[in-house]
Short mmCIF file of C-alpha atoms and ligand atoms in Angstrom, two decimals:
data_model
loop_
_atom_site.label_atom_id
_atom_site.label_comp_id
_atom_site.label_asym_id
_atom_site.label_seq_id
_atom_site.Cartn_x
_atom_site.Cartn_y
_atom_site.Cartn_z
CA MET A 1 -13.77 39.99 1.25
CA THR A 2 -12.07 36.75 1.52
CA GLN A 3 -14.04 33.60 2.52
CA PRO A 4 -13.23 31.97 5.70
CA ASP A 5 -11.04 28.83 5.26
CA ARG A 6 -13.24 25.99 6.31
CA ASN A 7 -10.26 23.46 6.06
CA LEU A 8 -8.43 25.53 8.56
CA GLU A 9 -11.41 25.99 10.86
CA LEU A 10 -11.98 22.23 10.91
CA PHE A 11 -8.36 21.49 11.37
CA GLN A 12 -8.17 23.68 14.43
CA ARG A 13 -11.42 22.25 15.84
CA ALA A 14 -10.14 18.64 15.13
CA ALA A 15 -6.79 19.34 16.87
CA GLY A 16 -8.79 19.94 20.11
CA VAL A 17 -10.33 16.52 20.20
CA ILE A 18 -8.12 14.20 18.07
CA PRO A 19 -4.29 14.05 18.47
CA GLY A 20 -2.77 16.18 15.78
CA GLY A 21 -6.32 16.62 14.32
CA VAL A 22 -6.22 13.39 12.36
CA ASN A 23 -6.81 9.66 12.77
CA SER A 24 -3.70 8.66 10.77
CA PRO A 25 -0.54 10.75 10.86
CA VAL A 26 0.23 11.41 7.09
CA ARG A 27 -3.16 13.01 6.70
CA ALA A 28 -1.86 15.97 8.98
CA PHE A 29 0.42 17.29 6.13
CA LYS A 30 3.36 17.40 8.67
CA ALA A 31 5.79 16.50 5.94
CA VAL A 32 4.54 19.18 3.48
CA GLY A 33 3.30 21.89 5.81
CA GLY A 34 0.07 23.83 5.41
CA THR A 35 -3.48 22.87 6.21
CA PRO A 36 -4.86 19.41 5.46
CA ARG A 37 -7.94 19.44 3.19
CA PHE A 38 -11.09 18.13 5.02
CA ILE A 39 -12.94 16.16 2.38
CA SER A 40 -16.66 16.55 2.23
CA ARG A 41 -17.35 14.16 -0.65
CA ALA A 42 -15.91 12.32 -3.62
CA GLN A 43 -17.25 11.00 -6.85
CA GLY A 44 -15.20 9.41 -9.64
CA ALA A 45 -11.73 10.85 -9.97
CA TYR A 46 -12.62 13.91 -7.76
CA MET A 47 -12.70 14.92 -4.21
CA TRP A 48 -14.16 18.17 -2.88
CA ASP A 49 -12.84 19.73 0.26
CA ALA A 50 -14.73 21.73 3.01
CA ASN A 51 -14.24 25.04 0.88
CA GLY A 52 -15.95 23.28 -2.01
CA GLN A 53 -12.54 23.17 -3.98
CA ARG A 54 -12.46 20.16 -6.34
CA TYR A 55 -9.31 18.02 -6.61
CA VAL A 56 -8.27 15.27 -9.14
CA ASP A 57 -7.49 12.57 -6.57
CA TYR A 58 -4.20 10.55 -7.00
CA ILE A 59 -4.47 9.06 -3.64
CA GLY A 60 -7.72 7.06 -3.88
CA SER A 61 -7.68 6.56 -0.06
CA TRP A 62 -4.06 5.22 -0.46
CA GLY A 63 -5.08 2.67 -3.00
CA PRO A 64 -8.48 1.06 -2.47
CA MET A 65 -10.55 3.27 -4.81
CA ILE A 66 -9.31 1.65 -8.02
CA LEU A 67 -12.67 2.05 -9.56
CA GLY A 68 -12.89 5.71 -8.62
CA HIS A 69 -15.23 6.98 -5.87
CA GLY A 70 -18.91 5.89 -5.70
CA HIS A 71 -18.93 3.42 -8.57
CA PRO A 72 -22.71 2.73 -9.03
CA GLU A 73 -22.48 -0.96 -8.99
CA VAL A 74 -20.40 -0.96 -5.80
CA VAL A 75 -22.80 1.59 -4.28
CA GLU A 76 -25.67 -0.77 -5.15
CA ALA A 77 -23.99 -3.82 -3.67
CA VAL A 78 -23.21 -1.94 -0.40
CA GLN A 79 -26.76 -0.50 -0.18
CA LYS A 80 -28.34 -3.97 -0.71
CA SER A 81 -26.16 -5.51 1.98
CA LEU A 82 -27.01 -2.74 4.50
CA HIS A 83 -30.73 -3.83 4.39
CA GLU A 84 -29.58 -7.37 5.17
CA GLY A 85 -27.74 -6.45 8.27
CA PHE A 86 -24.63 -4.65 9.45
CA SER A 87 -22.76 -7.38 11.33
CA PHE A 88 -23.66 -10.74 12.79
CA GLY A 89 -20.77 -12.35 14.49
CA ALA A 90 -21.60 -15.56 12.57
CA PRO A 91 -20.43 -16.78 9.21
CA THR A 92 -22.02 -15.83 6.00
CA GLU A 93 -22.02 -17.09 2.32
CA ARG A 94 -20.36 -13.86 1.16
CA GLU A 95 -17.20 -14.51 3.06
CA ILE A 96 -16.95 -17.80 1.10
CA GLU A 97 -17.61 -15.92 -2.27
CA LEU A 98 -14.83 -13.44 -1.39
CA ALA A 99 -12.33 -16.08 -0.31
CA GLU A 100 -13.07 -18.06 -3.47
CA ALA A 101 -12.62 -14.93 -5.65
CA ILE A 102 -9.31 -13.97 -4.08
CA LEU A 103 -7.90 -17.48 -4.35
CA LYS A 104 -8.95 -17.74 -8.04
CA LEU A 105 -6.94 -14.60 -8.65
CA MET A 106 -3.89 -15.54 -6.60
CA PRO A 107 -3.21 -19.30 -7.01
CA SER A 108 -0.20 -19.15 -4.62
CA MET A 109 -2.75 -19.51 -1.74
CA ASP A 110 -5.11 -22.45 -0.95
CA MET A 111 -6.92 -20.58 1.89
CA VAL A 112 -7.37 -17.06 3.16
CA ARG A 113 -8.62 -15.51 6.36
CA LEU A 114 -10.40 -12.24 6.35
CA VAL A 115 -9.56 -9.48 8.75
CA SER A 116 -10.29 -5.73 9.04
CA SER A 117 -7.00 -3.85 8.43
CA GLY A 118 -3.61 -4.39 6.72
CA THR A 119 -1.96 -4.05 10.16
CA GLU A 120 -3.89 -7.00 11.49
CA ALA A 121 -3.28 -9.01 8.49
CA ALA A 122 0.57 -8.46 8.60
CA MET A 123 0.63 -8.90 12.37
CA THR A 124 -1.10 -12.24 12.18
CA ALA A 125 0.98 -13.40 9.18
CA ILE A 126 4.12 -12.95 11.39
CA ARG A 127 2.39 -14.93 14.19
CA LEU A 128 1.34 -17.63 11.79
CA ALA A 129 4.87 -17.86 10.11
CA ARG A 130 6.42 -18.20 13.64
CA GLY A 131 3.75 -20.75 14.69
CA ALA A 132 4.10 -22.79 11.56
CA THR A 133 7.97 -22.91 11.61
CA GLY A 134 8.56 -22.92 15.42
CA ARG A 135 11.06 -20.03 14.91
CA SER A 136 11.07 -16.47 16.15
CA LYS A 137 13.28 -14.30 13.85
CA LEU A 138 12.15 -12.33 10.82
CA ILE A 139 13.54 -10.10 8.12
CA LYS A 140 12.11 -6.91 6.94
CA PHE A 141 13.46 -4.14 4.83
CA GLU A 142 14.17 -0.50 5.50
CA GLY A 143 11.35 1.57 3.89
CA CYS A 144 8.76 -1.13 3.73
CA TYR A 145 5.69 -0.60 5.83
CA HIS A 146 3.68 -3.38 7.04
CA GLY A 147 1.28 -1.63 9.37
CA HIS A 148 1.94 -0.81 12.94
CA ALA A 149 2.20 -4.03 14.82
CA ASP A 150 4.98 -3.69 17.45
CA ALA A 151 7.39 -6.34 15.96
CA LEU A 152 7.25 -4.41 12.58
CA LEU A 153 8.01 -0.87 13.85
CA VAL A 154 11.71 -1.28 13.54
CA LYS A 155 14.71 0.45 11.89
CA ALA A 156 18.13 -1.13 11.14
CA GLY A 157 20.44 -1.93 14.01
CA SER A 158 24.14 -1.13 13.91
CA GLY A 159 25.16 -4.28 12.02
CA LEU A 160 23.79 -7.56 10.68
CA ALA A 161 24.58 -9.52 13.82
CA THR A 162 22.39 -7.03 15.75
CA PHE A 163 18.73 -6.78 15.57
CA GLY A 164 16.60 -3.66 15.03
CA ASN A 165 15.66 -0.67 17.16
CA PRO A 166 12.09 0.39 17.68
CA THR A 167 10.93 3.31 15.53
CA SER A 168 8.14 4.22 17.91
CA ALA A 169 8.08 5.01 21.65
CA GLY A 170 6.08 2.42 23.47
CA VAL A 171 7.70 -0.64 21.72
CA PRO A 172 10.06 -2.28 24.22
CA PRO A 173 13.40 -3.27 22.64
CA GLU A 174 12.72 -6.87 23.64
CA VAL A 175 9.61 -6.93 21.29
CA VAL A 176 11.78 -6.19 18.25
CA GLN A 177 14.77 -8.23 19.32
CA HIS A 178 13.84 -10.87 16.70
CA THR A 179 13.42 -8.46 13.77
CA LEU A 180 16.29 -8.00 11.40
CA VAL A 181 16.05 -4.88 9.17
CA LEU A 182 17.92 -5.08 5.83
CA GLU A 183 18.55 -2.68 2.87
CA TYR A 184 16.01 -3.23 0.01
CA ASN A 185 17.59 -4.57 -3.09
CA ASN A 186 20.86 -5.48 -1.47
CA VAL A 187 21.53 -9.06 -2.44
CA ALA A 188 24.86 -9.35 -0.65
CA GLN A 189 23.35 -8.19 2.66
CA LEU A 190 20.51 -10.72 2.26
CA GLU A 191 22.93 -13.54 1.74
CA GLU A 192 24.86 -12.52 4.74
CA ALA A 193 21.80 -12.37 6.84
CA PHE A 194 20.63 -15.85 5.97
CA ALA A 195 24.19 -17.20 6.35
CA LEU A 196 24.10 -15.81 10.02
CA HIS A 197 20.49 -16.49 10.95
CA GLY A 198 19.01 -18.76 8.41
CA LYS A 199 18.15 -21.63 10.67
CA GLU A 200 16.24 -19.34 13.15
CA LEU A 201 14.26 -17.37 10.52
CA ALA A 202 10.47 -17.75 10.53
CA CYS A 203 10.04 -15.52 7.63
CA LEU A 204 11.20 -12.64 5.39
CA MET A 205 8.37 -10.07 4.84
CA ILE A 206 8.60 -7.71 1.86
CA GLU A 207 6.58 -5.27 -0.26
CA PRO A 208 7.44 -6.64 -3.67
CA ILE A 209 7.00 -3.13 -5.14
CA ALA A 210 7.41 -0.91 -2.24
CA GLY A 211 4.72 1.84 -2.01
CA ASN A 212 5.73 3.19 1.41
CA MET A 213 8.95 4.76 0.15
CA ASN A 214 7.29 6.27 -2.82
CA PHE A 215 7.57 3.61 -5.53
CA VAL A 216 10.65 1.22 -5.61
CA ARG A 217 10.59 -2.14 -7.23
CA ALA A 218 12.40 -5.12 -5.64
CA SER A 219 14.93 -6.00 -8.60
CA VAL A 220 14.22 -9.36 -10.23
CA PRO A 221 17.69 -10.82 -9.10
CA PHE A 222 16.86 -9.64 -5.46
CA MET A 223 13.45 -11.34 -5.52
CA ARG A 224 14.79 -14.45 -7.10
CA ARG A 225 17.49 -14.64 -4.38
CA ALA A 226 14.94 -13.98 -1.61
CA ARG A 227 12.85 -16.90 -2.89
CA GLU A 228 15.81 -19.26 -3.07
CA LEU A 229 17.17 -18.30 0.31
CA CYS A 230 13.83 -18.83 2.05
CA THR A 231 13.42 -22.17 0.35
CA GLU A 232 16.94 -23.21 1.33
CA HIS A 233 16.54 -22.25 4.90
CA GLY A 234 12.88 -23.20 5.57
CA ALA A 235 11.85 -19.72 6.02
CA LEU A 236 8.48 -18.48 4.66
CA LEU A 237 8.51 -15.74 2.02
CA VAL A 238 5.82 -13.45 2.96
CA LEU A 239 4.71 -10.86 0.39
CA ASP A 240 2.87 -7.91 1.68
CA GLU A 241 0.63 -7.09 -1.13
CA VAL A 242 -1.73 -4.78 0.90
CA MET A 243 -1.02 -2.13 -1.55
CA THR A 244 0.05 -3.95 -4.62
CA GLY A 245 -2.59 -6.68 -4.65
CA PHE A 246 -5.22 -6.06 -7.31
CA ARG A 247 -3.52 -2.72 -7.85
CA VAL A 248 -0.46 -3.27 -10.01
CA ALA A 249 -2.21 -6.35 -11.84
CA LEU A 250 -5.22 -8.60 -11.24
CA GLY A 251 -2.87 -11.21 -9.87
CA GLY A 252 -0.92 -8.76 -7.76
CA ALA A 253 2.83 -8.01 -7.87
CA GLN A 254 3.46 -11.80 -7.52
CA SER A 255 2.03 -12.30 -11.08
CA VAL A 256 4.47 -9.57 -12.23
CA TYR A 257 7.38 -11.40 -10.76
CA ALA A 258 6.19 -14.86 -11.75
CA LYS A 259 6.37 -13.73 -15.43
CA GLN A 260 10.15 -12.89 -14.86
CA ILE A 261 11.13 -15.71 -12.56
CA PRO A 262 9.83 -19.13 -13.61
CA GLY A 263 7.81 -20.81 -10.83
CA PHE A 264 7.87 -17.89 -8.60
CA ALA A 265 5.31 -17.90 -5.75
CA PRO A 266 5.32 -16.55 -2.11
CA ASP A 267 4.55 -18.85 0.79
CA MET A 268 2.17 -16.31 2.33
CA THR A 269 0.44 -13.20 1.04
CA VAL A 270 -0.94 -10.34 3.05
CA MET A 271 -3.67 -8.26 1.31
CA GLY A 272 -5.81 -5.26 2.12
CA LYS A 273 -6.79 -1.80 0.43
CA VAL A 274 -8.24 -2.75 -2.97
CA ILE A 275 -9.92 -5.98 -1.68
CA GLY A 276 -12.25 -3.94 0.56
CA GLY A 277 -13.02 -1.39 -2.18
CA GLY A 278 -12.81 1.36 0.53
CA MET A 279 -14.28 -0.56 3.48
CA PRO A 280 -12.35 -1.98 6.37
CA LEU A 281 -11.26 -5.36 4.92
CA ALA A 282 -7.93 -7.23 4.59
CA ALA A 283 -6.73 -10.67 4.40
CA PHE A 284 -3.86 -13.23 4.51
CA GLY A 285 -3.46 -16.45 2.94
CA ALA A 286 -1.14 -19.36 2.22
CA LYS A 287 -1.09 -23.06 1.37
CA ARG A 288 -3.35 -25.20 3.31
CA ALA A 289 -0.49 -26.87 5.47
CA VAL A 290 0.49 -23.37 6.70
CA MET A 291 -3.12 -21.98 7.08
CA GLU A 292 -4.27 -25.09 9.11
CA HIS A 293 -2.02 -23.95 12.06
CA LEU A 294 -4.68 -21.23 12.62
CA ALA A 295 -7.45 -21.46 15.43
CA PRO A 296 -9.81 -23.24 15.46
CA LEU A 297 -7.89 -25.96 13.51
CA GLY A 298 -4.45 -25.25 14.93
CA THR A 299 -2.74 -23.62 17.80
CA VAL A 300 -2.04 -20.05 16.36
CA TYR A 301 -4.60 -17.80 17.78
CA GLN A 302 -6.39 -15.00 15.67
CA ALA A 303 -9.97 -13.66 15.83
CA GLY A 304 -12.00 -10.52 15.01
CA THR A 305 -15.47 -9.41 16.01
CA LEU A 306 -16.00 -7.49 12.60
CA SER A 307 -13.90 -9.85 10.51
CA GLY A 308 -15.60 -10.77 7.19
CA ASN A 309 -18.07 -7.96 7.87
CA PRO A 310 -21.14 -8.48 5.56
CA VAL A 311 -21.06 -4.91 4.38
CA ALA A 312 -17.31 -4.79 3.79
CA THR A 313 -17.30 -8.11 1.94
CA ALA A 314 -20.28 -6.91 -0.33
CA CYS A 315 -18.19 -3.94 -1.22
CA GLY A 316 -14.95 -6.04 -1.92
CA LEU A 317 -16.80 -8.57 -3.91
CA ALA A 318 -18.42 -5.99 -6.17
CA THR A 319 -15.01 -4.22 -6.60
CA LEU A 320 -13.30 -7.59 -7.50
CA ARG A 321 -16.05 -8.46 -9.94
CA LEU A 322 -15.57 -5.07 -11.79
CA ILE A 323 -11.73 -5.17 -11.90
CA SER A 324 -11.73 -8.78 -13.09
CA GLN A 325 -13.38 -7.75 -16.37
CA PRO A 326 -11.13 -8.35 -19.38
CA GLY A 327 -8.93 -5.39 -20.38
CA PHE A 328 -9.46 -3.52 -17.09
CA TYR A 329 -5.66 -3.52 -16.15
CA ASP A 330 -4.52 -2.72 -19.70
CA ALA A 331 -6.63 0.46 -19.74
CA LEU A 332 -5.72 1.33 -16.22
CA ALA A 333 -2.00 0.98 -16.91
CA ALA A 334 -2.32 2.97 -20.10
CA LYS A 335 -3.93 5.84 -18.19
CA THR A 336 -1.18 5.64 -15.55
CA ARG A 337 1.51 5.71 -18.19
CA ALA A 338 -0.08 8.65 -19.94
CA LEU A 339 0.14 10.56 -16.60
CA THR A 340 3.72 9.58 -15.80
CA HIS A 341 5.03 10.08 -19.31
CA GLY A 342 3.32 13.46 -19.46
CA LEU A 343 4.94 14.56 -16.12
CA LEU A 344 8.28 13.29 -17.31
CA ALA A 345 8.08 15.16 -20.61
CA ALA A 346 6.93 18.35 -18.76
CA ALA A 347 9.85 18.15 -16.28
CA GLN A 348 12.45 17.47 -19.06
CA ALA A 349 11.10 20.44 -21.08
CA ALA A 350 11.78 22.59 -18.07
CA GLY A 351 15.13 21.00 -17.26
CA VAL A 352 13.94 19.75 -13.90
CA PRO A 353 15.65 16.49 -12.73
CA PHE A 354 12.75 14.00 -12.64
CA ASN A 355 12.08 10.33 -12.98
CA VAL A 356 9.08 8.12 -12.83
CA ASP A 357 7.90 4.52 -12.61
CA SER A 358 4.60 2.72 -12.63
CA GLU A 359 2.99 -0.63 -12.77
CA GLY A 360 -0.70 -1.03 -13.42
CA GLY A 361 -2.51 1.73 -11.43
CA MET A 362 0.31 2.56 -9.14
CA PHE A 363 2.94 5.08 -9.79
CA GLY A 364 5.79 7.06 -8.16
CA PHE A 365 7.71 10.27 -9.38
CA PHE A 366 10.94 11.52 -8.06
CA LEU A 367 12.57 14.93 -8.22
CA MET A 368 15.82 13.29 -9.24
CA SER A 369 17.27 11.87 -12.49
CA ASP A 370 17.62 8.19 -11.35
CA LEU A 371 15.20 5.92 -10.03
CA PRO A 372 16.13 5.06 -6.34
CA GLN A 373 16.81 1.42 -5.36
CA ASN A 374 16.30 1.81 -1.66
CA TYR A 375 14.93 3.99 1.25
CA ALA A 376 18.30 5.92 1.85
CA THR A 377 18.33 7.15 -1.78
CA VAL A 378 14.55 8.01 -1.86
CA MET A 379 15.09 10.18 1.27
CA GLN A 380 17.82 12.16 -0.60
CA THR A 381 14.95 13.88 -2.47
CA ASP A 382 15.04 17.65 -1.99
CA SER A 383 12.03 17.92 0.32
CA LYS A 384 11.74 21.74 -0.06
CA ARG A 385 11.37 21.20 -3.91
CA PHE A 386 8.88 18.39 -3.36
CA ASN A 387 6.74 20.51 -0.97
CA HIS A 388 6.69 23.35 -3.35
CA PHE A 389 5.56 21.03 -6.22
CA PHE A 390 3.01 19.40 -4.00
CA HIS A 391 1.44 22.64 -2.90
CA SER A 392 1.42 24.23 -6.22
CA MET A 393 -0.42 21.19 -7.62
CA LEU A 394 -2.83 21.18 -4.76
CA ASP A 395 -3.54 24.82 -5.53
CA ALA A 396 -4.23 23.86 -9.04
CA GLY A 397 -6.70 21.25 -8.04
CA VAL A 398 -4.57 18.18 -8.21
CA TYR A 399 -4.15 16.10 -5.04
CA PHE A 400 -0.92 14.07 -4.90
CA ALA A 401 0.16 12.33 -1.74
CA PRO A 402 1.34 14.81 0.92
CA ALA A 403 4.83 13.28 1.37
CA LEU A 404 7.72 12.43 -1.00
CA TYR A 405 7.82 8.92 0.37
CA GLU A 406 4.29 7.90 -0.66
CA ALA A 407 3.25 6.22 -3.91
CA GLY A 408 0.42 7.58 -6.14
CA PHE A 409 -2.72 5.92 -7.61
CA VAL A 410 -4.77 6.25 -10.78
CA SER A 411 -8.31 4.90 -10.94
CA ALA A 412 -10.44 3.78 -13.77
CA ALA A 413 -12.53 6.89 -13.32
CA HIS A 414 -9.59 9.21 -14.26
CA GLY A 415 -10.17 10.49 -17.83
CA ASP A 416 -8.02 11.99 -20.53
CA ALA A 417 -9.01 15.51 -19.41
CA ASP A 418 -8.09 14.93 -15.82
CA ILE A 419 -4.56 13.68 -16.85
CA ALA A 420 -4.18 16.56 -19.35
CA HIS A 421 -5.20 19.00 -16.60
CA THR A 422 -2.68 17.33 -14.36
CA VAL A 423 0.14 17.52 -16.79
CA ASP A 424 -0.66 21.27 -17.73
CA ALA A 425 -0.48 22.26 -14.16
CA ALA A 426 2.77 20.42 -13.67
CA LYS A 427 4.31 22.09 -16.80
CA SER A 428 3.75 25.64 -15.40
CA ILE A 429 5.03 24.64 -12.02
CA PHE A 430 8.13 22.94 -13.36
CA ALA A 431 8.86 26.03 -15.55
CA SER A 432 8.94 28.17 -12.32
CA MET A 433 11.26 25.77 -10.44
C1 PLP B 501 -1.47 0.31 4.03
C2 PLP B 501 -0.46 -0.87 4.13
C3 PLP B 501 -0.40 -1.64 5.33
C4 PLP B 501 -1.29 -1.33 6.52
O1 PLP B 501 -2.70 -1.46 6.23
P1 PLP B 501 -3.80 -0.70 7.26
O2 PLP B 501 -5.02 -1.17 6.62
O3 PLP B 501 -3.46 0.84 7.00
O4 PLP B 501 -3.57 -1.18 8.61
C5 PLP B 501 0.39 -2.72 5.47
N1 PLP B 501 1.25 -2.98 4.39
C6 PLP B 501 1.36 -2.24 3.25
C7 PLP B 501 2.25 -2.61 2.19
C8 PLP B 501 0.48 -1.10 3.18
O5 PLP B 501 0.63 -0.35 2.09
#
């Protein structure tokens, strides 16, 4: 007698009351097919679904769970804050503490403002860049995701002189008429765009290591040129570190590039995910002169009922405290490399075209021999093969992202045995491919 599939039951029930059965599209498994796993609980490196099946979790809520699920010190900080009150709509000392903690780790900023989602942070960063420069145009890159603010839901237009087309219904073309979408890692195109539009550009927004087209690094020459061109033309360089911040290194991806580009720093940084430790919390920050354009000091409006929420800030602070301990990122990066090297060796042994890259606790793997440099190349992945690999791993109790264009995440709670189990499972799947 087979057990009823609780995941399927829940998915069907959810589909009646929530569009597509999910509250964020990628959760629906549309890219890979099959039934999404409804998660009932998580602890450490594991999640359990509604059937009681356990998974080694390489999503970590898409990045925030860098300590693993339910770290006792984080749980304690959250519990303590709950007894002090859920939300006040008035300032608290904890908001200052979190702001100070962030600024200490990312010295490119003098001030930050806390918000509740990465979308909100990126949307406001654009408004602030426009308000601070008095310009309207912006550059983004194909394959980079900055949340779902209207002006950022854009794909490339037909040429450099033209601006983008909306990627979502409900976004009027007029709303994206100032957004220029360029190819990631294409220096020549970047130079051409600045030559054409430099004087009208408020900002260039980029994921320094793109985690929304799997895992693609901005090349050092590309990042250097982006910095130079922004400075030359008076546009703000905005790094979207919602995913990479406190994930690839304690100082974010900007600290990784600063090691290779002397004096490198962005003009503005957008953060989220890890700084909330799994709670709704995000932020954006810049130098004082830029941030002072924000209300109530300046004329750029921004606000939030739940901004700087006392429970979320308690969770974020406890998380930042733990990841700031010496050696944390070396250990995390070593675990991540053990995983990626293991997967690579397993694929090579089976003769399956494969490549991997990682930084800190973030990684990407590709069912192709070369590491892609842009979105178009990432999307050349054989999706049938990826979906087969994904579902076979899932059946073996390993939960990778359910789409070939998403990055993966390792947490401090992942142990050698978890990684060995993952690599073993991959070995037998590669052998059958
Ligand atoms: C997740 C993400 C966002 C959006 O954050 P939300 O909290 O989901 O709104 C923005 N930018 C990047 C780079 C992200 O990875």
